[in-house]
PDB file of C-alpha atoms in Angstrom:
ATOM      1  CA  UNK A   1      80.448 -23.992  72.506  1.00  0.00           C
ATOM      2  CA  UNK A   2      78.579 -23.935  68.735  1.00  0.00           C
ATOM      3  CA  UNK A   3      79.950 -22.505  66.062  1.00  0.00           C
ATOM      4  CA  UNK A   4      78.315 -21.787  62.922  1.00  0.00           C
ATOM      5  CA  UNK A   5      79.372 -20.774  59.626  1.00  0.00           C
ATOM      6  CA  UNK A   6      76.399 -20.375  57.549  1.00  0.00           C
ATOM      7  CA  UNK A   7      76.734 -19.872  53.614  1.00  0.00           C
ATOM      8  CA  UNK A   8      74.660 -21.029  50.711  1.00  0.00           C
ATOM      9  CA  UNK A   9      75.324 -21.112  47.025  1.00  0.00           C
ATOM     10  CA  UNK A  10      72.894 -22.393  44.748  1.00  0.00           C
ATOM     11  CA  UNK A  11      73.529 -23.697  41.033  1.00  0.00           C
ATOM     12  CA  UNK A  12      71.016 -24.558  38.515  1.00  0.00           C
ATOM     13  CA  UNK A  13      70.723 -28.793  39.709  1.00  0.00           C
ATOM     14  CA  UNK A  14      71.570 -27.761  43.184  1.00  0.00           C
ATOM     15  CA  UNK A  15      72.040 -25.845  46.466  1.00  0.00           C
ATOM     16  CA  UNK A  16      74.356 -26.325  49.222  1.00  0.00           C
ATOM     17  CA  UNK A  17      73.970 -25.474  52.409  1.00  0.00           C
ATOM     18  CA  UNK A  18      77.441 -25.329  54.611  1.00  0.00           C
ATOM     19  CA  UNK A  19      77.544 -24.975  58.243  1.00  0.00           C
ATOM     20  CA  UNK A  20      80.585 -25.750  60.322  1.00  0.00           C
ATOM     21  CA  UNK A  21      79.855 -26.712  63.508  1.00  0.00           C
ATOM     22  CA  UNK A  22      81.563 -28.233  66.643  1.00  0.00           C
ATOM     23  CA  UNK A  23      79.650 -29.425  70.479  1.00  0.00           C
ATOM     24  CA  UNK A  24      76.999 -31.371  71.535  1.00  0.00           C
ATOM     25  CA  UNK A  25      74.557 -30.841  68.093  1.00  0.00           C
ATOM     26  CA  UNK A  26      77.016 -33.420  66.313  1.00  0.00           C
ATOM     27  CA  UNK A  27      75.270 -36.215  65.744  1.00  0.00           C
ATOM     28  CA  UNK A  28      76.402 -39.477  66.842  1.00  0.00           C
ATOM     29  CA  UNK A  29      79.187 -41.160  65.329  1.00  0.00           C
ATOM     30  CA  UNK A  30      79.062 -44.306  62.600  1.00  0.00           C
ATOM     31  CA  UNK A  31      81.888 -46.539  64.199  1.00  0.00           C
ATOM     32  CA  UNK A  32      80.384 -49.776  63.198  1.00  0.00           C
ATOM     33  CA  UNK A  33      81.664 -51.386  60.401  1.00  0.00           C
ATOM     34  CA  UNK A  34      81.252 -50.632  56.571  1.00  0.00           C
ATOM     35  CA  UNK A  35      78.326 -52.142  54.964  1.00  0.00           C
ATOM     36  CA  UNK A  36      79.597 -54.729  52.316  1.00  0.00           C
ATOM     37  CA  UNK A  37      77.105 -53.304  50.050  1.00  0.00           C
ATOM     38  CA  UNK A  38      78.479 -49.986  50.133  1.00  0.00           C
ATOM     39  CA  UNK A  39      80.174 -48.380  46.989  1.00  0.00           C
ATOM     40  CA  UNK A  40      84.395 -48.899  47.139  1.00  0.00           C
ATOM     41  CA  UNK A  41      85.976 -45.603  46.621  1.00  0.00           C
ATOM     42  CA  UNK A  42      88.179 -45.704  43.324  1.00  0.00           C
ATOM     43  CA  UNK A  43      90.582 -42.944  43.434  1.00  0.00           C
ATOM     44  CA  UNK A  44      91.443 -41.319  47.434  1.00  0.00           C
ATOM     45  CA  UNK A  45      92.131 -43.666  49.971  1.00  0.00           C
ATOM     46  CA  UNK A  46      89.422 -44.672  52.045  1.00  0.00           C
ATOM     47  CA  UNK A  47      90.137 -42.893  55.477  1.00  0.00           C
ATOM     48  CA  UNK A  48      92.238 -44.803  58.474  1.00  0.00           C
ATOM     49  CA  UNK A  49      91.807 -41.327  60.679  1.00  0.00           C
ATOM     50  CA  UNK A  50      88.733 -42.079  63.421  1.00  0.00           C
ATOM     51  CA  UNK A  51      84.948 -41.766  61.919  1.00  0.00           C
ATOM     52  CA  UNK A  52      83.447 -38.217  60.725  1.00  0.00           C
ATOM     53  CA  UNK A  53      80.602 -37.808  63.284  1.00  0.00           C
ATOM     54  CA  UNK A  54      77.709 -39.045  60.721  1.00  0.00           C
ATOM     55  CA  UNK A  55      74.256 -40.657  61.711  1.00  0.00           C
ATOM     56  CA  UNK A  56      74.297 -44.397  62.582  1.00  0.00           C
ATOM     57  CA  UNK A  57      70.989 -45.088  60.295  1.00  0.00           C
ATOM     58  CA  UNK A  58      72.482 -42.777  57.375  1.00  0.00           C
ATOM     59  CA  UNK A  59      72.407 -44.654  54.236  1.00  0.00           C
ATOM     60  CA  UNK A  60      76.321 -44.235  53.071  1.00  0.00           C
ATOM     61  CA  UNK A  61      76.273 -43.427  49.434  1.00  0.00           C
ATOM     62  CA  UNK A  62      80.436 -42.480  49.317  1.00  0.00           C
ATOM     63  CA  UNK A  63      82.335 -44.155  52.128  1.00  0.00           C
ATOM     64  CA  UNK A  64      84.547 -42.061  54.337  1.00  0.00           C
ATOM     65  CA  UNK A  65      87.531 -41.139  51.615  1.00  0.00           C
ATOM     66  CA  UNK A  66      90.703 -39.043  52.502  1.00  0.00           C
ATOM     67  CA  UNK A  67      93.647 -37.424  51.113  1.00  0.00           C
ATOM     68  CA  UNK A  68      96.223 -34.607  50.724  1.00  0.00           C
ATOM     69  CA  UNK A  69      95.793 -33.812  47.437  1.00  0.00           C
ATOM     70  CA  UNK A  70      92.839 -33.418  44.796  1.00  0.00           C
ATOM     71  CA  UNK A  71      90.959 -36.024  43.717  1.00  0.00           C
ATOM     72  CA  UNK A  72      88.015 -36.719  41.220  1.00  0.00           C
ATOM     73  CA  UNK A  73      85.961 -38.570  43.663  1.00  0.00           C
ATOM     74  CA  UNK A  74      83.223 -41.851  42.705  1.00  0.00           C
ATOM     75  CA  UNK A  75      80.213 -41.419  41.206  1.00  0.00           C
ATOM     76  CA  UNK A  76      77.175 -41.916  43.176  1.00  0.00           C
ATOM     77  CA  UNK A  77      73.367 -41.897  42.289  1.00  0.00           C
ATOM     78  CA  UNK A  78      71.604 -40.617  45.453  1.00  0.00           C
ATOM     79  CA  UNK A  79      67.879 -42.701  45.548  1.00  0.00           C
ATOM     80  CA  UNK A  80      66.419 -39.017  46.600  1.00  0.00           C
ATOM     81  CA  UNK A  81      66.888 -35.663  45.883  1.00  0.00           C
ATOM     82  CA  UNK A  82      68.979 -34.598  48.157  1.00  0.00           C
ATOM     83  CA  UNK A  83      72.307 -36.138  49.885  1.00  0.00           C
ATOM     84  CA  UNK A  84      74.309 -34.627  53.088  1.00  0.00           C
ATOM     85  CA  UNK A  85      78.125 -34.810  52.972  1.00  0.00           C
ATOM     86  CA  UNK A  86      80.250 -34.182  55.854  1.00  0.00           C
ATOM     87  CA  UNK A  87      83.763 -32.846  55.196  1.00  0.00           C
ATOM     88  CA  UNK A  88      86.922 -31.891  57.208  1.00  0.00           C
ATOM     89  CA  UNK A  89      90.249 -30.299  56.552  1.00  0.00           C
ATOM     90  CA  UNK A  90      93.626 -29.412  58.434  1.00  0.00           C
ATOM     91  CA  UNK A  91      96.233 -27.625  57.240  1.00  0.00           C
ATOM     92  CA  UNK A  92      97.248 -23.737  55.389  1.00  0.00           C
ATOM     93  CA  UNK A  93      95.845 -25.099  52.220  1.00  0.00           C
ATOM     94  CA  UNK A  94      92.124 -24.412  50.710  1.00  0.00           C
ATOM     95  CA  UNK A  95      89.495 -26.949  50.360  1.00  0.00           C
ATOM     96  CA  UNK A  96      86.691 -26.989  47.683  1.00  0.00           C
ATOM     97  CA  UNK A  97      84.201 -29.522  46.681  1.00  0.00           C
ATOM     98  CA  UNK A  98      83.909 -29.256  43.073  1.00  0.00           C
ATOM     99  CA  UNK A  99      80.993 -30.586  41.345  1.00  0.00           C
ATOM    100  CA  UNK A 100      81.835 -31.319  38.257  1.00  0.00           C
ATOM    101  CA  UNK A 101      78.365 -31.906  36.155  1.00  0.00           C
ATOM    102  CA  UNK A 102      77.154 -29.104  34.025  1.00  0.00           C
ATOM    103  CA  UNK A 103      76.836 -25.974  35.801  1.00  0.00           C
ATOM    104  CA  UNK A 104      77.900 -27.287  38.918  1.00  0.00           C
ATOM    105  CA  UNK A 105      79.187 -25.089  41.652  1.00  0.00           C
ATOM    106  CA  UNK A 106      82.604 -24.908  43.931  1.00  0.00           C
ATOM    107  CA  UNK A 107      81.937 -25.415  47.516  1.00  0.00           C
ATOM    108  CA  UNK A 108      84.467 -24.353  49.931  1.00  0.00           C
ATOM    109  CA  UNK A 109      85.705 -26.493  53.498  1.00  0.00           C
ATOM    110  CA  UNK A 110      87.492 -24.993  56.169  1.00  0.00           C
ATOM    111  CA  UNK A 111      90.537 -26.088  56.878  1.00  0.00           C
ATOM    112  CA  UNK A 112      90.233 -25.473  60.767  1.00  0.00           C
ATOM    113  CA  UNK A 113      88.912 -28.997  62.057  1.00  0.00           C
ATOM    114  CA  UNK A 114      85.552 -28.562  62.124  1.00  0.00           C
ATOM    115  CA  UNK A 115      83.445 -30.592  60.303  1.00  0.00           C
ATOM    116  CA  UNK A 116      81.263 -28.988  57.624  1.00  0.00           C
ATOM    117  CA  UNK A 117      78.274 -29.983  56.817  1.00  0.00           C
ATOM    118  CA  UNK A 118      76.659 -29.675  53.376  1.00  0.00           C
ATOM    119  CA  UNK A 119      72.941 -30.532  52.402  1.00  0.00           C
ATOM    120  CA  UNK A 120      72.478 -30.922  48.440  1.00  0.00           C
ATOM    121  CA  UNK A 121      69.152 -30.419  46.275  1.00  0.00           C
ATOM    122  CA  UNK A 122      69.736 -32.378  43.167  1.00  0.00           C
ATOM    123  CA  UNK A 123      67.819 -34.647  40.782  1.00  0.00           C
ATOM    124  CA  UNK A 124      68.610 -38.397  41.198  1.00  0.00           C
ATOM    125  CA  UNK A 125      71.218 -38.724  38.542  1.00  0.00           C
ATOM    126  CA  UNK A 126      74.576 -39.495  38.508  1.00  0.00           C
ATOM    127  CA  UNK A 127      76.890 -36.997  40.902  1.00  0.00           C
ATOM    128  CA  UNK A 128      80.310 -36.059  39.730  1.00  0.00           C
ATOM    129  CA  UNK A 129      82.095 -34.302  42.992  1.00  0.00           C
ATOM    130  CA  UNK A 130      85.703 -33.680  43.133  1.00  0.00           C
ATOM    131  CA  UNK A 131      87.784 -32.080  45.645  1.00  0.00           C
ATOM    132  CA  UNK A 132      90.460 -29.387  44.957  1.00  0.00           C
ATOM    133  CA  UNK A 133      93.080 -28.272  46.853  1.00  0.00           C
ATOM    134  CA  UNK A 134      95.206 -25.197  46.547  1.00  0.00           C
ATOM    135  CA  UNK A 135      97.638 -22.940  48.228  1.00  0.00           C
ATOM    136  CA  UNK A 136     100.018 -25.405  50.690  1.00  0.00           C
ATOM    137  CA  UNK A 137      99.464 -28.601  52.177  1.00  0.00           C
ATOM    138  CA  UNK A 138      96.145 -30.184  53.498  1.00  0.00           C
ATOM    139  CA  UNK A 139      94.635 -33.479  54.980  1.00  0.00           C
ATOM    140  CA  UNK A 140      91.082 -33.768  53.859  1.00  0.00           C
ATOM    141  CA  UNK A 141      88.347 -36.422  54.359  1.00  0.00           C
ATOM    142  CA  UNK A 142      84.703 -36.923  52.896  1.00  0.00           C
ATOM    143  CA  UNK A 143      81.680 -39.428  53.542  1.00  0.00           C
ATOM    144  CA  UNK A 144      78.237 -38.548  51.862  1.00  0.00           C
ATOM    145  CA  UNK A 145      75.431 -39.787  52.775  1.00  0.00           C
ATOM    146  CA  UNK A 146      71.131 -40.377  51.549  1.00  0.00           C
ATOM    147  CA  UNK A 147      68.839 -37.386  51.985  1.00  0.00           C
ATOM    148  CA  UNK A 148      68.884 -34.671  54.378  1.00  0.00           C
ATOM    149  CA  UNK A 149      70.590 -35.474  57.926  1.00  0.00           C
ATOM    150  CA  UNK A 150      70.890 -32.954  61.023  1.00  0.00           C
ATOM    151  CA  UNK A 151      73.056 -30.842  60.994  1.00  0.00           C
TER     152      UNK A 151
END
């Protein structure tokens, strides 16, 4: 069974898309091993938990990255205008992506175990993303990846 959860919220450098959803639309999973060109994550611990569900071909521009608490994720320069990130959540707490450039937005994930998937419109510069977490305990994970994927 499909479940979407369509909402979109739009900012002055960029719109994001989220849809949660769960069957046989996910795309396949990336289980082969990290690039050693990709970017190290800095701050959260890159994620031990299995794979989000993420094209094979997708260029990784932020490495799967995990935690419990907030975290001022790494910067990454996306080589087009627009980047997908997948993100997942368990727990009571609430989940928000938080992009932290000027006049960025707040971008809520569901804490239900379904994946959501955000598409972002942005000019190729420098993306400052964050993730906040409020109101109990949570166990959150985040890979983004080049241009716009299916969703």
């Amino acid at each position: 069974m499909r479940r979407c959860l369509p909402a979109a919220v739009s900012t002055a450098a960029a719109a994001l898309l989220l849809t949660g959803c769960t069957g046989a639309d996910a795309p396949e999973r990336a289980d082969a091993p990290e690039r050693a060109d990709a970017p190290t994550p800095t701050g959260p611990s890159a994620s031990r938990q299995p794979a989000l569900a993420v094209p094979r071909a997708a260029e990784v521009l932020l490495p799967e990255t995990s935690g419990t608490a907030g975290e001022q994720l790494p910067r990454f320069t996306p080589p087009e205008e627009a980047y997908t990130l997948y993100a997942d959540c368990t727990g009571t707490s609430t989940v928000t992506i938080v992009d932290r450039s000027a006049g960025g937005g707040r971008h809520p994930v569901r804490c239900d175990g379904v994946t959501t998937v955000g598409v972002v419109h942005t000019p190729r510069e420098t993306q400052h993303l964050a993730i906040q977490v409020t109101k109990g305990p949570a166990a959150w994970r985040l890979t983004v990846v080049s241009g716009v994927q299916g969703r």
